[in-house]
Amino acid sequence: MDERFPAALQQMLSDRLSFYEDIGIRLFYRDRAATSLAPSTAANRASLQVHPEETPLPKTTPTAAVQKAALMAASPLRKIDILPMPSGPSLFESVEKIADDSLLKIRTDLGECTRCKLHKGRHTIVFGDGNPKAQLVFVGEGPGHDEDIQGLPFVGRAGKLLTQMIEAMGLQRKDVYICNVVKCRPPENRTPEEDEVSTCSPFLLRQIDVIAPKVIVCLGAVAAKTLLQTNRGISQFRGEWLEFRGRKLLATYHPAYLLRNPNAKGEVWKDLQKVMAVLGLQVKKGKSA
Ligand code: SF4
């Protein structure tokens, strides 16, 4: 224990650092603008006191800025505009990949997660499913009712359509990896909120790093916006090859959208054919999703 700091503050920092470790942030740099915060004076020490009436920092929830830094450190090379980043020095100047990371370790780190409010209504955490060494990863938005019950991604009506699409590509579900931006079902299948996405998505980044696919296909706007950190509508870059952490990324419509708009299936099939070309898969005559 460092007696210069109150025990409550040390515990708070320890909890926060544990969370950063879970999401792969291992290197920390002192903010250049914050050097004067060194606790060298009584006034500074006083400013570091945690008062009992203060609400402590959430045990495992990072700030949106830190999460955004983690996502932006992914450095997606893109053809689209990204959200503006805060200027000036950052507390985190590097996000390291975890050298010996694995899907099992990520799942263990996730645990019986209560990091965001989505845990309150979930039945099961839907971590992801498929080939841990897949060349192709599909990223959706979040679990729905069937997924929440079964603990598997894309097993409802939209999931059946995704399975058909995968099979039309000449693959099976066990050949690819399927996961979501958030791992707990949002109530009433609503769109995940920003704080939920920012809290859960670092685990998705770790999954992608570990699987190291050749191609990532984002299914729908939430997945695309999360990985690319863009506020543009998906229709502005759907079907374009983008790059994410040195990997090819393509965004297309979510199967649930196709259930409501079957006319868009042709567009999606064209997108998937681009993926097939990169993966060296043959288009079978007469096949379409
Ligand atoms: S959605 Fe993700 S961060 Fe939120 S409780 Fe579920 S696993 Fe945890």
CSV table of C-alpha atoms and ligand atoms in Angstrom, one decimal:
chain,number,residue,atom,x,y,z
A,1,MET,CA,0.0,0.0,0.0
A,2,ASP,CA,1.2,3.5,-0.8
A,3,GLU,CA,0.5,5.6,2.2
A,4,ARG,CA,0.5,8.8,0.2
A,5,PHE,CA,-2.9,7.9,-1.2
A,6,PRO,CA,-6.1,7.0,0.7
A,7,ALA,CA,-7.1,3.3,0.6
A,8,ALA,CA,-10.4,4.1,-1.2
A,9,LEU,CA,-8.6,5.9,-4.0
A,10,GLN,CA,-6.1,3.1,-4.4
A,11,GLN,CA,-8.9,0.6,-4.6
A,12,MET,CA,-10.7,2.7,-7.1
A,13,LEU,CA,-7.6,2.9,-9.3
A,14,SER,CA,-7.0,-0.8,-8.9
A,15,ASP,CA,-10.5,-1.6,-10.1
A,16,ARG,CA,-10.1,0.8,-13.0
A,17,LEU,CA,-6.8,-0.6,-14.1
A,18,SER,CA,-8.2,-4.2,-13.9
A,19,PHE,CA,-10.9,-3.1,-16.3
A,20,TYR,CA,-8.3,-1.6,-18.7
A,21,GLU,CA,-6.3,-4.8,-18.5
A,22,ASP,CA,-9.4,-6.8,-19.5
A,23,ILE,CA,-9.9,-4.7,-22.6
A,24,GLY,CA,-6.2,-4.9,-23.6
A,25,ILE,CA,-4.9,-1.5,-22.4
A,26,ARG,CA,-1.5,-2.3,-20.8
A,27,LEU,CA,0.6,0.8,-21.5
A,28,PHE,CA,-0.1,4.0,-19.6
A,29,TYR,CA,1.6,7.3,-20.1
A,30,ARG,CA,1.3,10.3,-17.9
A,31,ASP,CA,-0.7,13.1,-19.5
A,32,ARG,CA,1.8,15.8,-20.5
A,33,ALA,CA,-0.6,18.5,-19.4
A,34,ALA,CA,-1.1,16.9,-16.0
A,35,THR,CA,2.5,16.9,-14.6
A,36,SER,CA,1.5,19.5,-12.1
A,37,LEU,CA,-0.8,16.9,-10.5
A,38,ALA,CA,2.0,15.2,-8.8
A,39,PRO,CA,1.0,15.0,-5.1
A,40,SER,CA,3.9,17.1,-3.9
A,41,THR,CA,1.9,19.5,-1.9
A,42,ALA,CA,-0.7,19.3,0.8
A,43,ALA,CA,-3.2,21.0,-1.5
A,44,ASN,CA,-2.6,18.4,-4.2
A,45,ARG,CA,-2.9,15.6,-1.7
A,46,ALA,CA,-6.2,17.0,-0.5
A,47,SER,CA,-7.5,17.1,-4.0
A,48,LEU,CA,-6.9,13.4,-4.2
A,49,GLN,CA,-9.0,12.5,-1.2
A,50,VAL,CA,-12.1,10.4,-1.9
A,51,HIS,CA,-14.9,11.8,0.2
A,52,PRO,CA,-17.5,9.3,1.6
A,53,GLU,CA,-20.4,11.2,0.0
A,54,GLU,CA,-18.8,11.2,-3.4
A,55,THR,CA,-20.1,8.6,-5.8
A,56,PRO,CA,-17.2,6.3,-6.5
A,57,LEU,CA,-16.2,5.6,-10.1
A,58,PRO,CA,-18.1,2.6,-11.4
A,59,LYS,CA,-16.2,-0.5,-10.6
A,60,THR,CA,-15.5,-1.6,-14.2
A,61,THR,CA,-17.0,1.0,-16.5
A,62,PRO,CA,-14.5,3.2,-18.3
A,63,THR,CA,-15.2,6.7,-19.5
A,64,ALA,CA,-16.4,7.1,-23.0
A,65,ALA,CA,-13.3,9.0,-23.9
A,66,VAL,CA,-11.1,6.1,-22.8
A,67,GLN,CA,-13.2,3.6,-24.7
A,68,LYS,CA,-13.1,5.8,-27.7
A,69,ALA,CA,-9.3,6.0,-27.4
A,70,ALA,CA,-9.1,2.3,-27.3
A,71,LEU,CA,-11.3,2.0,-30.4
A,72,MET,CA,-9.4,4.7,-32.3
A,73,ALA,CA,-6.1,3.1,-31.5
A,74,ALA,CA,-7.4,0.4,-33.8
A,75,SER,CA,-6.5,2.9,-36.5
A,76,PRO,CA,-8.9,1.8,-39.2
A,77,LEU,CA,-7.7,2.9,-42.6
A,78,ARG,CA,-10.9,4.2,-44.1
A,79,LYS,CA,-12.3,6.0,-47.0
A,80,ILE,CA,-15.0,7.6,-44.8
A,81,ASP,CA,-14.9,10.4,-42.3
A,82,ILE,CA,-14.5,9.4,-38.7
A,83,LEU,CA,-15.8,11.1,-35.6
A,84,PRO,CA,-13.6,14.0,-34.5
A,85,MET,CA,-11.2,13.0,-31.9
A,86,PRO,CA,-10.3,15.2,-28.9
A,87,SER,CA,-7.2,17.1,-29.5
A,88,GLY,CA,-4.2,17.4,-27.1
A,89,PRO,CA,-2.3,14.8,-25.2
A,90,SER,CA,-4.0,11.6,-24.3
A,91,LEU,CA,-3.6,9.6,-21.2
A,92,PHE,CA,-3.4,6.5,-23.4
A,93,GLU,CA,-0.9,6.9,-26.2
A,94,SER,CA,-0.8,3.2,-27.0
A,95,VAL,CA,-3.1,0.2,-26.8
A,96,GLU,CA,-1.2,-3.0,-26.8
A,97,LYS,CA,-2.5,-6.3,-28.1
A,98,ILE,CA,-2.5,-8.9,-25.4
A,99,ALA,CA,0.3,-11.3,-26.5
A,100,ASP,CA,-1.1,-14.5,-25.2
A,101,ASP,CA,-4.8,-13.6,-25.6
A,102,SER,CA,-7.4,-16.2,-26.5
A,103,LEU,CA,-11.1,-16.5,-26.8
A,104,LEU,CA,-11.2,-18.5,-23.6
A,105,LYS,CA,-9.3,-15.8,-21.8
A,106,ILE,CA,-11.6,-13.1,-23.1
A,107,ARG,CA,-14.6,-15.1,-22.1
A,108,THR,CA,-13.1,-15.6,-18.7
A,109,ASP,CA,-12.4,-11.8,-18.4
A,110,LEU,CA,-16.0,-11.1,-19.4
A,111,GLY,CA,-17.2,-13.4,-16.6
A,112,GLU,CA,-20.8,-12.9,-15.5
A,113,CYS,CA,-20.5,-9.3,-16.7
A,114,THR,CA,-22.4,-6.5,-15.1
A,115,ARG,CA,-20.4,-3.7,-16.7
A,116,CYS,CA,-23.3,-2.1,-18.4
A,117,LYS,CA,-27.0,-1.9,-17.7
A,118,LEU,CA,-27.8,-4.5,-20.4
A,119,HIS,CA,-26.9,-7.2,-17.9
A,120,LYS,CA,-30.2,-6.5,-16.0
A,121,GLY,CA,-32.5,-8.0,-18.6
A,122,ARG,CA,-30.3,-10.7,-20.1
A,123,HIS,CA,-30.9,-14.4,-19.8
A,124,THR,CA,-27.5,-15.4,-21.3
A,125,ILE,CA,-24.4,-13.7,-22.4
A,126,VAL,CA,-24.0,-14.4,-26.1
A,127,PHE,CA,-20.3,-14.3,-26.6
A,128,GLY,CA,-19.8,-15.6,-30.1
A,129,ASP,CA,-19.8,-18.8,-32.0
A,130,GLY,CA,-17.9,-20.5,-34.8
A,131,ASN,CA,-14.4,-21.2,-35.9
A,132,PRO,CA,-11.8,-19.6,-33.6
A,133,LYS,CA,-9.4,-19.4,-36.6
A,134,ALA,CA,-12.0,-18.2,-39.1
A,135,GLN,CA,-11.0,-16.3,-42.2
A,136,LEU,CA,-14.3,-14.6,-42.1
A,137,VAL,CA,-16.0,-12.9,-39.1
A,138,PHE,CA,-19.5,-11.6,-39.1
A,139,VAL,CA,-20.3,-8.8,-36.6
A,140,GLY,CA,-23.9,-8.1,-35.8
A,141,GLU,CA,-25.5,-5.7,-33.4
A,142,GLY,CA,-26.7,-7.6,-30.3
A,143,PRO,CA,-28.6,-10.7,-29.3
A,144,GLY,CA,-32.3,-11.0,-29.8
A,145,HIS,CA,-34.8,-13.1,-27.9
A,146,ASP,CA,-33.8,-16.5,-29.4
A,147,GLU,CA,-30.1,-15.7,-29.0
A,148,ASP,CA,-30.6,-14.7,-25.4
A,149,ILE,CA,-32.4,-18.0,-24.6
A,150,GLN,CA,-30.0,-20.2,-26.5
A,151,GLY,CA,-26.7,-18.3,-25.8
A,152,LEU,CA,-25.8,-18.4,-29.5
A,153,PRO,CA,-25.6,-15.5,-32.0
A,154,PHE,CA,-28.0,-15.3,-35.0
A,155,VAL,CA,-30.2,-18.3,-34.3
A,156,GLY,CA,-33.6,-16.5,-34.8
A,157,ARG,CA,-35.3,-15.6,-38.1
A,158,ALA,CA,-32.5,-13.2,-39.1
A,159,GLY,CA,-30.0,-15.9,-38.0
A,160,LYS,CA,-31.6,-18.4,-40.4
A,161,LEU,CA,-31.2,-16.0,-43.2
A,162,LEU,CA,-27.6,-15.3,-42.3
A,163,THR,CA,-27.0,-19.1,-42.3
A,164,GLN,CA,-28.5,-19.3,-45.8
A,165,MET,CA,-26.3,-16.4,-46.9
A,166,ILE,CA,-23.2,-18.2,-45.5
A,167,GLU,CA,-24.2,-21.4,-47.2
A,168,ALA,CA,-24.8,-19.6,-50.5
A,169,MET,CA,-21.1,-18.5,-50.2
A,170,GLY,CA,-20.2,-22.2,-50.2
A,171,LEU,CA,-19.4,-22.1,-46.4
A,172,GLN,CA,-21.0,-23.5,-43.3
A,173,ARG,CA,-21.5,-21.7,-40.0
A,174,LYS,CA,-18.8,-23.7,-38.4
A,175,ASP,CA,-16.3,-22.2,-41.0
A,176,VAL,CA,-16.9,-18.6,-39.9
A,177,TYR,CA,-17.1,-16.8,-36.6
A,178,ILE,CA,-20.2,-14.8,-35.7
A,179,CYS,CA,-20.5,-12.3,-32.8
A,180,ASN,CA,-22.1,-9.0,-31.9
A,181,VAL,CA,-21.1,-5.6,-30.7
A,182,VAL,CA,-23.0,-6.1,-27.4
A,183,LYS,CA,-23.2,-9.5,-25.8
A,184,CYS,CA,-26.5,-9.0,-23.8
A,185,ARG,CA,-29.9,-8.5,-25.3
A,186,PRO,CA,-31.1,-4.9,-25.3
A,187,PRO,CA,-34.7,-4.7,-23.9
A,188,GLU,CA,-37.3,-5.0,-26.6
A,189,ASN,CA,-34.5,-5.5,-29.1
A,190,ARG,CA,-33.8,-1.8,-29.1
A,191,THR,CA,-30.6,-0.4,-30.6
A,192,PRO,CA,-27.7,-0.6,-28.1
A,193,GLU,CA,-27.0,2.8,-26.5
A,194,GLU,CA,-23.6,4.5,-26.8
A,195,ASP,CA,-22.5,3.7,-23.2
A,196,GLU,CA,-23.4,0.0,-23.7
A,197,VAL,CA,-21.5,-0.1,-27.0
A,198,SER,CA,-18.5,1.6,-25.6
A,199,THR,CA,-18.4,-0.7,-22.6
A,200,CYS,CA,-18.8,-3.9,-24.4
A,201,SER,CA,-17.0,-3.4,-27.7
A,202,PRO,CA,-13.5,-3.7,-26.4
A,203,PHE,CA,-14.2,-7.4,-25.9
A,204,LEU,CA,-15.2,-7.5,-29.5
A,205,LEU,CA,-11.9,-5.9,-30.5
A,206,ARG,CA,-10.1,-8.6,-28.6
A,207,GLN,CA,-12.1,-11.3,-30.2
A,208,ILE,CA,-11.2,-9.9,-33.7
A,209,ASP,CA,-7.5,-9.6,-32.7
A,210,VAL,CA,-7.4,-13.2,-31.5
A,211,ILE,CA,-9.3,-14.7,-34.5
A,212,ALA,CA,-7.3,-12.6,-36.9
A,213,PRO,CA,-9.7,-13.0,-39.8
A,214,LYS,CA,-8.9,-12.0,-43.4
A,215,VAL,CA,-12.3,-10.3,-43.7
A,216,ILE,CA,-14.7,-8.8,-41.3
A,217,VAL,CA,-18.3,-8.3,-42.5
A,218,CYS,CA,-20.3,-5.8,-40.4
A,219,LEU,CA,-24.0,-6.7,-40.4
A,220,GLY,CA,-25.8,-3.4,-40.1
A,221,ALA,CA,-25.1,0.1,-39.0
A,222,VAL,CA,-24.3,-0.5,-35.3
A,223,ALA,CA,-21.5,-2.9,-36.1
A,224,ALA,CA,-20.1,-0.7,-38.9
A,225,LYS,CA,-20.3,2.5,-36.9
A,226,THR,CA,-18.7,0.9,-33.9
A,227,LEU,CA,-15.7,-0.6,-35.7
A,228,LEU,CA,-15.2,2.4,-38.0
A,229,GLN,CA,-16.1,5.1,-35.5
A,230,THR,CA,-18.1,6.9,-38.1
A,231,ASN,CA,-21.4,8.8,-37.9
A,232,ARG,CA,-22.2,8.3,-41.5
A,233,GLY,CA,-25.2,6.2,-42.6
A,234,ILE,CA,-24.3,2.7,-43.7
A,235,SER,CA,-25.7,3.3,-47.2
A,236,GLN,CA,-22.9,5.7,-47.8
A,237,PHE,CA,-20.2,3.0,-47.5
A,238,ARG,CA,-22.1,-0.3,-47.8
A,239,GLY,CA,-20.3,-2.7,-50.1
A,240,GLU,CA,-17.0,-0.7,-50.0
A,241,TRP,CA,-13.8,-2.3,-48.9
A,242,LEU,CA,-12.5,-0.5,-45.8
A,243,GLU,CA,-9.6,-1.5,-43.6
A,244,PHE,CA,-9.8,-2.2,-39.9
A,245,ARG,CA,-6.7,-3.1,-37.9
A,246,GLY,CA,-4.9,-4.2,-41.1
A,247,ARG,CA,-7.9,-6.4,-42.1
A,248,LYS,CA,-10.4,-6.0,-44.8
A,249,LEU,CA,-13.8,-4.8,-43.6
A,250,LEU,CA,-17.0,-4.6,-45.6
A,251,ALA,CA,-20.3,-3.4,-44.2
A,252,THR,CA,-23.6,-4.7,-45.5
A,253,TYR,CA,-27.2,-4.7,-44.4
A,254,HIS,CA,-28.3,-6.7,-41.3
A,255,PRO,CA,-30.3,-9.8,-42.1
A,256,ALA,CA,-33.1,-8.4,-40.0
A,257,TYR,CA,-33.3,-5.5,-42.4
A,258,LEU,CA,-33.5,-8.0,-45.3
A,259,LEU,CA,-36.5,-9.7,-43.6
A,260,ARG,CA,-38.2,-6.3,-43.7
A,261,ASN,CA,-36.8,-5.3,-47.1
A,262,PRO,CA,-36.4,-8.4,-49.2
A,263,ASN,CA,-35.6,-6.3,-52.3
A,264,ALA,CA,-32.2,-5.4,-50.7
A,265,LYS,CA,-31.1,-9.1,-50.8
A,266,GLY,CA,-29.6,-8.5,-54.2
A,267,GLU,CA,-27.4,-5.8,-52.9
A,268,VAL,CA,-26.2,-7.9,-50.0
A,269,TRP,CA,-25.5,-10.8,-52.3
A,270,LYS,CA,-23.3,-8.6,-54.4
A,271,ASP,CA,-21.4,-7.6,-51.3
A,272,LEU,CA,-21.0,-11.2,-50.3
A,273,GLN,CA,-19.6,-12.0,-53.7
A,274,LYS,CA,-16.9,-9.4,-53.1
A,275,VAL,CA,-16.1,-11.2,-49.9
A,276,MET,CA,-16.0,-14.6,-51.7
A,277,ALA,CA,-13.6,-13.2,-54.3
A,278,VAL,CA,-11.2,-12.1,-51.6
A,279,LEU,CA,-11.5,-15.4,-49.8
A,280,GLY,CA,-11.0,-17.3,-53.1
A,281,LEU,CA,-14.5,-18.9,-52.9
A,282,GLN,CA,-16.2,-19.9,-56.2
A,283,VAL,CA,-19.6,-18.6,-57.0
A,284,LYS,CA,-21.8,-21.6,-57.7
A,285,LYS,CA,-24.0,-21.3,-60.7
A,286,GLY,CA,-27.5,-20.3,-59.9
A,287,LYS,CA,-26.7,-19.7,-56.2
A,288,SER,CA,-27.9,-16.6,-54.5
A,289,ALA,CA,-28.8,-15.7,-50.9
B,1,SF4,S1,-23.6,-6.0,-22.9
B,1,SF4,FE1,-21.4,-6.5,-22.6
B,1,SF4,S2,-20.6,-4.9,-21.2
B,1,SF4,FE2,-22.9,-5.0,-21.0
B,1,SF4,S3,-23.3,-6.4,-19.4
B,1,SF4,FE3,-23.4,-7.6,-21.3
B,1,SF4,S4,-21.3,-8.4,-21.6
B,1,SF4,FE4,-21.2,-6.8,-20.0
